[in-house]
Coordinates of C-alpha atoms in Angstrom, one line a residue:
Chain Q
M208 CA -12.0 -10.7 11.0
V209 CA -11.0 -14.0 9.4
K210 CA -9.1 -13.3 6.2
V211 CA -8.1 -16.9 5.3
A212 CA -10.7 -19.7 5.6
V213 CA -9.2 -23.2 5.6
V214 CA -10.9 -26.5 5.2
G215 CA -9.2 -29.9 5.4
S216 CA -8.5 -32.9 7.6
I217 CA -7.6 -32.8 11.3
A218 CA -5.9 -35.9 12.5
L219 CA -4.0 -37.7 15.2
D220 CA -1.0 -39.1 13.5
S221 CA 1.3 -41.9 14.7
I222 CA 4.5 -41.6 12.8
E223 CA 7.8 -43.4 12.6
T224 CA 10.9 -42.0 10.8
M225 CA 14.6 -42.8 11.1
Y226 CA 14.7 -40.1 13.8
G227 CA 12.2 -41.8 16.1
S228 CA 8.4 -42.2 16.5
R229 CA 5.5 -40.3 17.9
R230 CA 2.0 -41.5 18.8
D231 CA -1.3 -39.6 18.4
V232 CA 0.3 -36.2 17.5
L233 CA -1.5 -33.4 15.8
G234 CA -1.7 -33.8 12.0
G235 CA -4.0 -33.4 9.0
S236 CA -4.0 -30.9 6.1
A237 CA -6.1 -28.2 7.8
T238 CA -3.9 -28.3 10.9
F239 CA -0.7 -27.5 9.1
I240 CA -2.3 -25.0 6.7
S241 CA -4.1 -23.0 9.3
I242 CA -1.2 -22.9 11.8
A243 CA 1.3 -21.8 9.1
S244 CA -1.2 -19.2 7.7
S245 CA -2.1 -17.8 11.1
Y246 CA 1.5 -16.7 11.6
L247 CA 0.9 -14.2 8.8
A248 CA -2.9 -13.4 8.6
P249 CA -6.1 -14.0 10.6
T250 CA -7.0 -17.5 9.8
G251 CA -10.0 -19.7 10.6
V252 CA -10.2 -23.5 10.3
V253 CA -13.1 -25.8 9.4
G254 CA -12.6 -29.4 10.3
I255 CA -14.0 -32.2 12.4
I256 CA -12.7 -33.8 15.5
G257 CA -14.0 -36.6 17.7
T258 CA -14.9 -36.5 21.4
D259 CA -11.6 -38.2 22.0
F260 CA -9.7 -35.2 20.8
P261 CA -7.5 -33.9 23.6
T262 CA -8.6 -30.5 25.1
E263 CA -5.0 -29.3 24.7
G264 CA -5.4 -29.8 20.9
R265 CA -8.1 -27.2 20.6
T266 CA -6.4 -24.7 22.9
F267 CA -3.2 -25.3 20.9
F268 CA -4.8 -24.0 17.8
E269 CA -6.2 -21.0 19.7
R270 CA -2.9 -20.2 21.4
L271 CA -1.3 -20.0 18.0
G272 CA -4.0 -17.6 16.8
V273 CA -6.1 -19.9 14.7
D274 CA -9.9 -19.2 14.9
T275 CA -11.6 -22.5 15.8
T276 CA -15.2 -21.4 15.4
G277 CA -15.3 -23.9 12.4
L278 CA -14.0 -26.8 14.4
E279 CA -16.8 -29.3 14.8
T280 CA -16.8 -31.9 17.5
A281 CA -18.7 -35.1 16.7
E282 CA -19.5 -38.2 18.8
G283 CA -16.8 -40.8 18.0
A284 CA -13.1 -41.0 17.3
T285 CA -10.8 -38.4 15.6
F286 CA -9.4 -39.4 12.2
R287 CA -6.1 -41.3 12.7
W288 CA -3.3 -42.0 10.4
V289 CA -0.4 -44.4 11.2
G290 CA 2.6 -44.2 8.9
R291 CA 6.2 -45.1 8.5
Y292 CA 8.6 -43.1 6.3
H293 CA 11.3 -44.8 4.2
Q294 CA 14.9 -43.9 4.7
D295 CA 14.7 -41.4 1.8
M296 CA 12.1 -39.4 3.8
I297 CA 10.0 -39.3 0.7
G298 CA 8.4 -42.7 0.3
R299 CA 6.1 -43.8 3.1
D300 CA 3.9 -46.7 4.0
T301 CA 0.5 -46.2 5.5
L302 CA 0.2 -48.8 8.2
A303 CA -3.4 -47.8 9.3
T304 CA -6.1 -45.3 8.5
N305 CA -9.1 -44.9 10.7
L306 CA -11.5 -42.3 9.4
G307 CA -13.7 -42.1 12.5
V308 CA -15.8 -39.0 12.5
F309 CA -14.1 -37.8 9.4
E310 CA -16.2 -40.3 7.4
N311 CA -19.3 -38.2 7.8
F312 CA -17.7 -34.8 7.6
R313 CA -19.8 -32.1 5.8
P314 CA -17.8 -28.9 6.2
Q315 CA -20.0 -26.0 7.5
V316 CA -18.6 -22.5 7.1
P317 CA -19.3 -20.4 10.2
D318 CA -20.8 -16.9 9.5
V319 CA -17.6 -15.2 10.7
Y320 CA -15.6 -16.9 7.9
R321 CA -18.1 -16.2 5.1
S322 CA -16.6 -13.0 4.0
A323 CA -13.0 -14.3 4.0
P324 CA -11.4 -13.2 0.7
Y325 CA -8.8 -16.0 0.8
V326 CA -10.0 -19.6 0.7
V327 CA -7.8 -22.7 1.1
L328 CA -9.2 -26.1 0.0
G329 CA -6.9 -28.4 1.8
N330 CA -6.5 -32.0 0.8
I331 CA -9.9 -33.7 1.4
H332 CA -12.4 -35.3 -1.1
P333 CA -13.0 -32.8 -3.9
G334 CA -16.8 -33.1 -3.3
L335 CA -16.2 -31.6 0.2
Q336 CA -13.9 -28.9 -1.2
L337 CA -16.7 -27.8 -3.6
H338 CA -19.3 -27.9 -0.8
F339 CA -17.1 -25.7 1.3
L340 CA -16.4 -23.3 -1.6
D341 CA -20.1 -23.0 -2.4
Q342 CA -20.6 -21.4 1.1
I343 CA -18.1 -18.6 0.4
P344 CA -19.6 -17.1 -2.7
R345 CA -17.5 -13.9 -2.6
A346 CA -14.1 -15.7 -2.3
Q347 CA -11.5 -13.6 -4.2
F348 CA -8.6 -16.0 -4.3
V349 CA -9.1 -19.8 -4.0
V350 CA -6.2 -22.1 -3.5
A351 CA -6.7 -25.9 -3.8
D352 CA -4.6 -29.0 -3.1
T353 CA -5.3 -32.6 -3.7
M354 CA -3.8 -36.1 -3.6
K355 CA -3.4 -39.3 -5.7
L356 CA -6.4 -40.9 -4.1
W357 CA -8.8 -38.3 -5.5
I358 CA -7.1 -38.1 -8.9
D359 CA -7.9 -41.9 -9.2
S360 CA -11.3 -41.9 -7.6
A361 CA -13.0 -38.5 -8.1
A362 CA -11.5 -37.1 -11.3
E363 CA -14.7 -35.3 -12.3
E364 CA -15.2 -33.4 -9.1
L365 CA -11.5 -32.7 -8.9
G366 CA -11.8 -31.1 -12.4
Q367 CA -14.4 -28.7 -10.9
V368 CA -12.1 -27.9 -8.0
I369 CA -9.2 -27.1 -10.5
K370 CA -11.5 -25.0 -12.7
R371 CA -12.8 -23.0 -9.7
S372 CA -9.4 -22.4 -8.0
H373 CA -7.2 -19.4 -8.8
L374 CA -4.1 -21.3 -7.6
F375 CA -3.8 -25.0 -7.8
I376 CA -1.0 -26.8 -6.0
V377 CA 0.3 -30.3 -6.6
N378 CA 3.5 -32.2 -6.3
D379 CA 5.4 -33.3 -9.4
E380 CA 4.0 -36.8 -9.6
E381 CA 0.4 -35.6 -9.2
A382 CA 1.0 -33.0 -11.9
R383 CA 2.1 -35.8 -14.3
Q384 CA -0.8 -38.1 -13.2
I385 CA -3.5 -35.5 -13.7
T386 CA -2.3 -34.2 -17.1
G387 CA -0.6 -37.3 -18.6
E388 CA 2.4 -35.1 -19.4
V389 CA 5.7 -36.3 -18.2
N390 CA 7.5 -33.0 -18.8
L391 CA 6.7 -30.8 -15.8
A392 CA 6.7 -27.5 -17.9
R393 CA 4.0 -29.1 -20.1
A394 CA 2.1 -30.5 -17.1
A395 CA 2.0 -27.0 -15.7
Q396 CA 0.7 -25.5 -19.0
A397 CA -2.0 -28.3 -19.1
L398 CA -3.1 -27.5 -15.6
L399 CA -3.3 -23.7 -16.4
A400 CA -5.5 -24.6 -19.4
R401 CA -8.0 -26.1 -17.0
G402 CA -8.8 -22.8 -15.2
P403 CA -6.4 -21.6 -12.5
S404 CA -4.3 -18.5 -13.1
Y405 CA -1.4 -20.0 -11.1
V406 CA -0.1 -23.5 -10.7
V407 CA 2.5 -24.5 -8.1
I408 CA 4.4 -27.7 -8.5
K409 CA 6.1 -29.0 -5.3
R410 CA 9.3 -30.8 -6.1
G411 CA 10.3 -32.1 -2.6
E412 CA 13.9 -31.6 -1.8
H413 CA 14.4 -29.7 -5.1
G414 CA 12.0 -26.9 -4.1
A415 CA 8.9 -25.7 -5.9
S416 CA 7.9 -23.7 -9.0
L417 CA 5.1 -21.2 -9.7
H418 CA 3.7 -21.2 -13.2
H419 CA 1.4 -18.7 -14.9
A420 CA 0.6 -17.6 -18.4
H421 CA 3.7 -15.3 -18.7
G422 CA 6.4 -17.2 -16.9
C423 CA 7.7 -19.2 -14.1
F424 CA 9.2 -18.5 -10.7
Y425 CA 11.4 -21.1 -8.9
V426 CA 12.2 -21.4 -5.2
P427 CA 14.8 -23.9 -4.0
A428 CA 14.3 -26.1 -0.9
V429 CA 16.5 -25.3 2.1
P430 CA 19.2 -28.0 2.2
L431 CA 18.5 -29.3 5.6
L432 CA 20.9 -31.9 7.0
E433 CA 18.2 -33.4 9.2
V434 CA 14.6 -34.0 8.1
K435 CA 12.9 -35.5 11.2
D436 CA 9.4 -35.8 9.9
P437 CA 8.2 -34.7 6.4
T438 CA 4.6 -34.8 7.4
G439 CA 2.8 -31.5 6.7
A440 CA 5.7 -30.0 4.6
G441 CA 3.4 -29.5 1.7
D442 CA 0.5 -28.2 3.8
S443 CA 2.6 -25.7 5.8
F444 CA 4.1 -24.6 2.4
L445 CA 0.5 -23.9 1.3
G446 CA -0.3 -22.2 4.6
G447 CA 2.7 -19.9 4.4
L448 CA 1.9 -19.1 0.8
I449 CA -1.7 -18.0 1.4
G450 CA -0.9 -16.4 4.7
F451 CA 1.7 -14.1 3.1
I452 CA -0.6 -13.2 0.2
A453 CA -3.4 -12.4 2.6
R454 CA -1.1 -10.3 4.7
M455 CA 0.0 -8.3 1.6
D456 CA -3.6 -8.4 0.3
R457 CA -2.6 -8.0 -3.3
L458 CA -1.5 -10.3 -6.1
S459 CA 1.5 -8.7 -7.8
D460 CA 4.2 -10.9 -9.4
E461 CA 6.6 -9.7 -6.7
V462 CA 4.1 -10.6 -3.9
L463 CA 3.7 -14.1 -5.3
R464 CA 7.5 -14.6 -5.5
Q465 CA 7.9 -13.5 -1.9
A466 CA 5.0 -15.7 -0.9
L467 CA 6.8 -18.7 -2.4
V468 CA 9.9 -18.0 -0.4
V469 CA 7.9 -17.6 2.8
A470 CA 6.1 -20.9 1.9
G471 CA 9.4 -22.7 1.4
A472 CA 10.8 -21.3 4.7
M473 CA 7.7 -22.5 6.5
A474 CA 7.9 -26.0 5.1
S475 CA 11.6 -26.2 6.0
F476 CA 10.8 -25.5 9.7
T477 CA 7.9 -28.0 9.7
V478 CA 10.2 -30.9 8.8
E479 CA 12.7 -30.1 11.5
D480 CA 10.6 -31.7 14.1
F481 CA 7.7 -34.1 14.4
S482 CA 4.1 -32.9 13.9
V483 CA 3.7 -29.2 14.5
G484 CA 6.4 -29.1 17.1
R485 CA 8.7 -26.7 15.3
L486 CA 5.9 -24.5 14.0
A487 CA 4.6 -24.1 17.5
V488 CA 7.7 -22.4 18.7
L489 CA 8.7 -20.6 15.5
E490 CA 9.8 -16.9 16.0
K491 CA 9.2 -14.2 13.4
T492 CA 13.0 -13.4 13.3
E493 CA 13.8 -17.1 12.5
L494 CA 11.3 -17.1 9.7
L495 CA 12.7 -13.9 8.2
E496 CA 16.2 -15.1 8.6
R497 CA 15.4 -18.3 6.7
C498 CA 13.7 -16.3 3.9
G499 CA 16.9 -14.4 3.6
Q500 CA 18.8 -17.7 3.4
I501 CA 16.5 -18.9 0.6
R502 CA 16.9 -15.6 -1.3
S503 CA 20.7 -15.8 -1.0
M504 CA 20.6 -19.3 -2.5
T505 CA 19.6 -18.0 -5.9
G506 CA 20.7 -14.3 -5.9
V507 CA 22.9 -13.7 -8.9
G508 CA 23.9 -10.5 -10.8
H509 CA 23.7 -9.5 -14.4
I510 CA 25.8 -11.7 -16.7
D511 CA 27.9 -10.5 -19.6
I512 CA 30.4 -12.3 -21.8
Chain Z
M86 CA 46.8 -20.3 -25.8
V87 CA 44.6 -23.1 -24.5
K88 CA 43.0 -22.1 -21.2
V89 CA 40.8 -25.1 -20.8
A90 CA 42.1 -28.7 -21.4
V91 CA 39.3 -31.3 -21.7
V92 CA 39.6 -35.1 -21.7
G93 CA 36.7 -37.5 -22.3
S94 CA 35.0 -39.7 -24.9
I95 CA 34.3 -38.9 -28.5
A96 CA 31.6 -41.0 -29.9
L97 CA 29.2 -41.5 -32.8
D98 CA 25.8 -41.9 -31.2
S99 CA 22.7 -43.4 -32.7
I100 CA 19.8 -42.1 -30.7
E101 CA 16.0 -42.6 -30.6
T102 CA 13.7 -40.3 -28.7
M103 CA 10.0 -39.5 -28.9
Y104 CA 10.9 -36.7 -31.4
G105 CA 12.7 -39.0 -33.9
S106 CA 16.0 -40.7 -34.4
R107 CA 19.5 -40.0 -35.6
R108 CA 22.3 -42.3 -36.7
D109 CA 26.1 -41.9 -36.1
V110 CA 25.8 -38.3 -34.9
L111 CA 28.6 -36.6 -32.9
G112 CA 28.5 -37.4 -29.2
G113 CA 30.7 -38.3 -26.2
S114 CA 31.6 -36.3 -23.0
A115 CA 34.6 -34.5 -24.4
T116 CA 32.6 -33.4 -27.5
F117 CA 29.9 -31.6 -25.6
I118 CA 32.2 -30.2 -22.9
S119 CA 34.8 -28.8 -25.3
I120 CA 32.2 -27.3 -27.7
A121 CA 30.3 -25.6 -24.9
S122 CA 33.5 -24.4 -23.2
S123 CA 35.0 -23.0 -26.4
Y124 CA 32.1 -20.5 -26.7
L125 CA 33.6 -18.8 -23.7
A126 CA 37.3 -19.5 -23.5
P127 CA 40.1 -21.1 -25.6
T128 CA 39.6 -24.8 -25.2
G129 CA 41.5 -27.9 -26.3
V130 CA 40.2 -31.4 -26.5
V131 CA 42.0 -34.7 -25.9
G132 CA 40.2 -37.8 -27.2
I133 CA 40.5 -40.7 -29.6
I134 CA 38.7 -41.3 -32.9
G135 CA 38.9 -44.1 -35.4
T136 CA 39.9 -44.0 -39.0
D137 CA 36.1 -44.1 -39.8
F138 CA 35.5 -40.8 -38.2
P139 CA 34.1 -38.4 -40.8
T140 CA 36.4 -35.6 -41.9
E141 CA 33.6 -33.1 -41.3
G142 CA 33.7 -34.2 -37.6
R143 CA 37.2 -32.9 -37.1
T144 CA 36.5 -29.7 -39.1
F145 CA 33.3 -29.2 -37.1
F146 CA 35.3 -29.0 -33.8
E147 CA 37.7 -26.6 -35.5
R148 CA 35.0 -24.4 -37.0
L149 CA 33.5 -24.0 -33.5
G150 CA 36.9 -22.9 -32.2
V151 CA 38.0 -26.1 -30.3
D152 CA 41.7 -26.8 -30.5
T153 CA 42.0 -30.4 -31.8
T154 CA 45.8 -30.9 -31.4
G155 CA 44.9 -33.5 -28.8
L156 CA 42.6 -35.4 -31.0
E157 CA 44.3 -38.8 -31.7
T158 CA 43.3 -40.9 -34.7
A159 CA 43.8 -44.7 -34.3
E160 CA 43.3 -47.5 -36.7
G161 CA 39.9 -48.9 -36.2
A162 CA 36.3 -47.9 -35.4
T163 CA 35.2 -44.8 -33.4
F164 CA 33.4 -45.5 -30.1
R165 CA 29.7 -46.0 -30.8
W166 CA 26.7 -45.8 -28.5
V167 CA 23.2 -46.8 -29.5
G168 CA 20.5 -45.7 -27.1
R169 CA 16.8 -45.1 -26.8
Y170 CA 15.2 -42.6 -24.3
H171 CA 12.1 -43.4 -22.4
Q172 CA 9.1 -41.1 -22.7
D173 CA 10.1 -39.3 -19.6
M174 CA 13.4 -38.2 -21.4
I175 CA 15.3 -39.2 -18.2
G176 CA 15.4 -43.0 -18.3
R177 CA 17.2 -44.6 -21.3
D178 CA 18.2 -48.0 -22.6
T179 CA 21.6 -48.7 -24.0
L180 CA 20.9 -50.9 -27.1
A181 CA 24.6 -51.3 -28.0
T182 CA 28.1 -50.0 -27.1
N183 CA 31.1 -50.6 -29.3
L184 CA 34.2 -49.3 -27.7
G185 CA 36.4 -49.6 -30.8
V186 CA 39.6 -47.6 -30.6
F187 CA 38.4 -46.2 -27.2
E188 CA 39.3 -49.5 -25.6
N189 CA 43.0 -48.7 -25.9
F190 CA 42.8 -45.0 -25.2
R191 CA 45.7 -43.6 -23.2
P192 CA 45.2 -39.8 -23.2
Q193 CA 48.3 -37.8 -24.2
V194 CA 48.3 -34.1 -23.4
P195 CA 49.9 -32.1 -26.2
D196 CA 52.5 -29.6 -25.2
V197 CA 50.3 -26.6 -26.1
Y198 CA 47.7 -27.8 -23.4
R199 CA 50.3 -28.4 -20.6
S200 CA 50.0 -24.9 -19.2
A201 CA 46.2 -24.8 -19.2
P202 CA 45.1 -23.5 -15.8
Y203 CA 41.6 -25.1 -16.2
V204 CA 41.3 -28.9 -16.5
V205 CA 38.2 -30.8 -17.2
L206 CA 38.1 -34.6 -16.5
G207 CA 35.1 -35.6 -18.5
N208 CA 33.3 -38.9 -17.9
I209 CA 35.8 -41.7 -18.7
H210 CA 37.5 -44.3 -16.5
P211 CA 39.0 -42.6 -13.5
G212 CA 42.3 -44.3 -14.1
L213 CA 42.5 -42.4 -17.4
Q214 CA 41.3 -39.2 -15.8
L215 CA 44.3 -39.5 -13.3
H216 CA 46.7 -40.2 -16.1
F217 CA 45.6 -37.1 -17.9
L218 CA 45.8 -34.9 -14.8
D219 CA 49.3 -36.2 -14.1
Q220 CA 50.4 -34.6 -17.3
I221 CA 49.2 -31.1 -16.3
P222 CA 51.1 -30.6 -13.0
R223 CA 50.4 -26.9 -12.7
A224 CA 46.6 -27.2 -13.2
Q225 CA 44.9 -24.5 -11.0
F226 CA 41.3 -25.6 -11.1
V227 CA 40.3 -29.2 -11.9
V228 CA 36.7 -30.2 -12.6
A229 CA 35.7 -33.9 -12.7
D230 CA 32.7 -35.8 -13.7
T231 CA 31.9 -39.5 -13.5
M232 CA 29.1 -42.1 -14.0
K233 CA 27.5 -45.1 -12.2
L234 CA 29.7 -47.6 -14.0
W235 CA 32.9 -46.2 -12.4
I236 CA 31.3 -45.8 -9.0
D237 CA 30.6 -49.5 -9.2
S238 CA 33.8 -50.8 -10.8
A239 CA 36.6 -48.3 -10.0
A240 CA 35.7 -46.8 -6.6
E241 CA 39.3 -46.5 -5.4
E242 CA 40.6 -44.6 -8.5
L243 CA 37.4 -42.5 -8.5
G244 CA 38.3 -41.6 -4.8
Q245 CA 41.6 -40.2 -6.1
V246 CA 39.9 -38.2 -8.8
I247 CA 37.4 -36.7 -6.2
K248 CA 40.3 -35.9 -3.9
R249 CA 42.3 -34.2 -6.6
S250 CA 39.4 -32.2 -8.1
H251 CA 38.5 -28.7 -7.0
L252 CA 35.0 -29.0 -8.3
F253 CA 33.3 -32.4 -8.5
I254 CA 30.1 -32.7 -10.5
V255 CA 27.5 -35.5 -10.2
N256 CA 23.8 -36.1 -10.6
D257 CA 21.6 -36.7 -7.7
E258 CA 21.6 -40.5 -7.9
E259 CA 25.3 -40.6 -8.3
A260 CA 25.8 -38.4 -5.2
R261 CA 23.6 -40.8 -3.2
Q262 CA 25.4 -43.8 -4.6
I263 CA 28.9 -42.6 -3.9
T264 CA 28.2 -41.3 -0.3
G265 CA 25.4 -43.6 0.9
E266 CA 23.5 -40.5 2.0
V267 CA 20.0 -40.3 0.7
N268 CA 19.6 -36.6 1.8
L269 CA 21.3 -34.6 -1.0
A270 CA 22.5 -31.8 1.4
R271 CA 24.3 -34.5 3.4
A272 CA 25.6 -36.2 0.3
A273 CA 27.1 -32.8 -0.8
Q274 CA 28.7 -32.4 2.6
A275 CA 30.1 -35.9 2.4
L276 CA 31.6 -35.3 -1.0
L277 CA 33.1 -32.0 0.1
A278 CA 34.8 -33.9 3.0
R279 CA 36.6 -36.0 0.4
G280 CA 38.6 -33.1 -1.0
P281 CA 36.9 -30.8 -3.5
S282 CA 36.2 -27.2 -2.6
Y283 CA 33.0 -27.3 -4.6
V284 CA 30.4 -29.9 -5.4
V285 CA 27.7 -29.5 -8.1
I286 CA 24.7 -31.8 -7.9
K287 CA 22.7 -32.0 -11.2
R288 CA 19.0 -32.5 -10.6
G289 CA 17.7 -33.0 -14.1
E290 CA 14.6 -31.0 -14.8
H291 CA 14.8 -29.5 -11.3
G292 CA 18.1 -27.7 -12.0
A293 CA 21.4 -27.9 -10.2
S294 CA 23.0 -26.8 -6.9
L295 CA 26.5 -25.8 -6.0
H296 CA 27.7 -26.6 -2.5
H297 CA 30.8 -25.4 -0.7
A298 CA 31.9 -25.1 2.9
H299 CA 29.9 -21.9 3.5
G300 CA 26.7 -22.4 1.6
C301 CA 24.8 -23.4 -1.4
F302 CA 23.7 -21.8 -4.7
Y303 CA 20.8 -23.1 -6.7
V304 CA 20.0 -22.7 -10.4
P305 CA 16.7 -23.9 -11.8
A306 CA 16.4 -25.7 -15.1
V307 CA 14.8 -23.8 -18.0
P308 CA 11.2 -25.2 -18.2
L309 CA 11.4 -26.3 -21.9
L310 CA 8.2 -27.6 -23.4
E311 CA 10.2 -29.7 -25.9
V312 CA 13.3 -31.8 -25.0
K313 CA 14.3 -33.4 -28.2
D314 CA 17.4 -35.2 -27.1
P315 CA 18.8 -35.1 -23.5
T316 CA 22.2 -36.5 -24.6
G317 CA 25.0 -34.2 -23.6
A318 CA 23.0 -32.0 -21.3
G319 CA 25.2 -32.7 -18.3
D320 CA 28.4 -32.4 -20.4
S321 CA 27.5 -29.1 -22.0
F322 CA 26.4 -27.9 -18.5
L323 CA 30.0 -28.7 -17.4
G324 CA 31.5 -27.1 -20.5
G325 CA 29.5 -23.8 -19.9
L326 CA 30.5 -23.8 -16.3
I327 CA 34.3 -24.1 -16.9
G328 CA 34.2 -21.9 -19.9
F329 CA 32.7 -19.1 -18.0
I330 CA 35.1 -19.5 -15.0
A331 CA 38.1 -19.6 -17.4
R332 CA 36.8 -16.5 -19.2
M333 CA 36.5 -14.6 -16.0
D334 CA 39.7 -16.2 -14.7
R335 CA 38.8 -15.8 -11.0
L336 CA 36.8 -17.9 -8.5
S337 CA 34.7 -15.4 -6.5
D338 CA 31.3 -16.5 -5.2
E339 CA 29.6 -14.3 -7.7
V340 CA 31.6 -15.7 -10.7
L341 CA 30.6 -19.2 -9.6
R342 CA 26.9 -18.2 -9.3
Q343 CA 27.0 -16.7 -12.8
A344 CA 28.9 -19.7 -14.1
L345 CA 26.1 -22.0 -12.9
V346 CA 23.5 -19.9 -14.7
V347 CA 25.6 -20.0 -18.0
A348 CA 26.0 -23.7 -17.5
G349 CA 22.2 -24.1 -17.1
A350 CA 21.6 -22.0 -20.2
M351 CA 24.1 -24.1 -22.3
A352 CA 22.5 -27.4 -21.2
S353 CA 19.0 -26.0 -22.0
F354 CA 20.1 -25.3 -25.6
T355 CA 21.8 -28.7 -26.0
V356 CA 18.6 -30.6 -25.4
E357 CA 16.6 -28.5 -27.9
D358 CA 18.0 -30.6 -30.8
F359 CA 19.8 -33.9 -31.4
S360 CA 23.5 -34.2 -30.8
V361 CA 25.3 -30.8 -31.0
G362 CA 22.9 -29.5 -33.5
R363 CA 21.7 -26.6 -31.4
L364 CA 25.1 -25.7 -29.9
A365 CA 26.5 -25.5 -33.4
V366 CA 24.3 -22.6 -34.3
L367 CA 24.1 -20.9 -30.9
E368 CA 24.4 -17.1 -30.9
K369 CA 25.9 -15.1 -28.1
T370 CA 22.8 -13.0 -27.9
E371 CA 20.6 -16.1 -27.4
L372 CA 22.9 -17.4 -24.7
L373 CA 22.7 -14.1 -22.8
E374 CA 19.0 -13.8 -23.2
R375 CA 18.5 -17.3 -21.7
C376 CA 20.8 -16.4 -18.8
G377 CA 18.5 -13.4 -18.2
Q378 CA 15.5 -15.8 -18.3
I379 CA 17.1 -18.1 -15.7
R380 CA 17.9 -15.1 -13.5
S381 CA 14.4 -13.8 -13.7
M382 CA 13.1 -17.3 -12.6
T383 CA 14.5 -16.8 -9.1
G384 CA 14.8 -13.0 -8.7
V385 CA 13.0 -11.9 -5.5
G386 CA 13.2 -8.8 -3.3
H387 CA 13.7 -8.4 0.4
I388 CA 10.9 -9.9 2.5
D389 CA 9.4 -8.3 5.6
I390 CA 6.4 -9.2 7.6

């Protein structure tokens, strides 16, 4: 039974970083989210691919345990993104975007996903996120992501997504942009006031923070000496987060804290190689070891003076 | 007996932030470092003030327990800085700088400071930092700070300071600028290779990280809803750090971790009011409570999946 239902983009990315380049490799928000989540809990993906999508692509999802019943194939080309990362591995230039079949995507939730208690609205147009969510009326925990484009162009529908999500995840710049608050603690409060019980702010190489009505939890980023390809870091973070919560199947403060550590670990593996290369070969022992490393980066005893 | 000897600038700041403005209030690196440090360990300050320095200024240091034997008064005006912070409370414009007596400052270490085991080279010209350090030949633990101006204009002397310090503290942009590494984990490694056993990278609202040969410790920033005046945040962080280490008088991994938490707590109080207003009335119970808050922001149990 699918416990986590994911919607988002599925893309063929062509990427250039200071560590090299790759052409037509697997990308898209739904790809990273579902692959990371499926490590931890039964996960199904809803997305659209074109008839040019390589057969190995679909079998790749299945081999990693992702349910692909919701993967729709349409006549035409798969969504393609061509990008080049700056030397800081944060800034990037989009060199080309070809929507292809993604332009007419209307996510359809297969029957086998309709009772999934955990729902992830990966980064796509908020109108599509809402359409997806409407098809899972008994969703217990809804996590939503977005991007600058939708903040600028679809603010009203995005407002609905934020209101209907239990956990809303953004990066620091997006949090500022949506709320108009420069102080991130204030931005988190302002987002919480719009509906979600939890807000996660991703801070790139500085880690991420989880905010709720009664406090804040902070997870640092693993200090990697080599970041080969940042693509999908945020999405695999989100996948690790929801996968762990779904695996534990409860929402205690401690489960959320652990989920954030697992999320950070997952993101740190993703950027070690291009596309989903590192996630594809990730072992459970490696994941647990890295969670331990993250915990040891903040562990500190009682202080008295 | 003075355990922590501090050198740096002593200034009268005129500051404007979105929360108001103040004229000729106490500022300067040595001011914030020595006041924060003296909460935790006997601390002496070396700096220069003009004949226009208000009498209350000197008694203020003394009332807070700072040894002022090293405070030199010279004919002329005290160093003045006039600045305006941007709305993000990170960027700032310097509207005026008047060096006054600071222009001819040659730090002299009083005899009572010469056996201080802990030495803090606050942000002044690296040539002056070296001159100060030369007068404390038995220093056991030297902490040094700097700023962009010296990275640009006195790179060679700064290199000597870095080499002779045990702990070198910088912000993220300075770490990148000095090393040419954009990745902060790499920048920390590159700084460690230049001599210090420990490097601390301050990351503003994202907290700070301590790097050494065998690992990394991360402390988040307290998510304050109101930052009234960021001036002195980094210096009081440094003061809290060295004060706690001097109080414990040993350099275990655990002491360093706790010192970073105390440092973060101290910085968080500083920015709650203009100048040293908040530090001046800080209670020990408040400091410990905030340390507990910071610890609770990262505490997380063992993870298994």
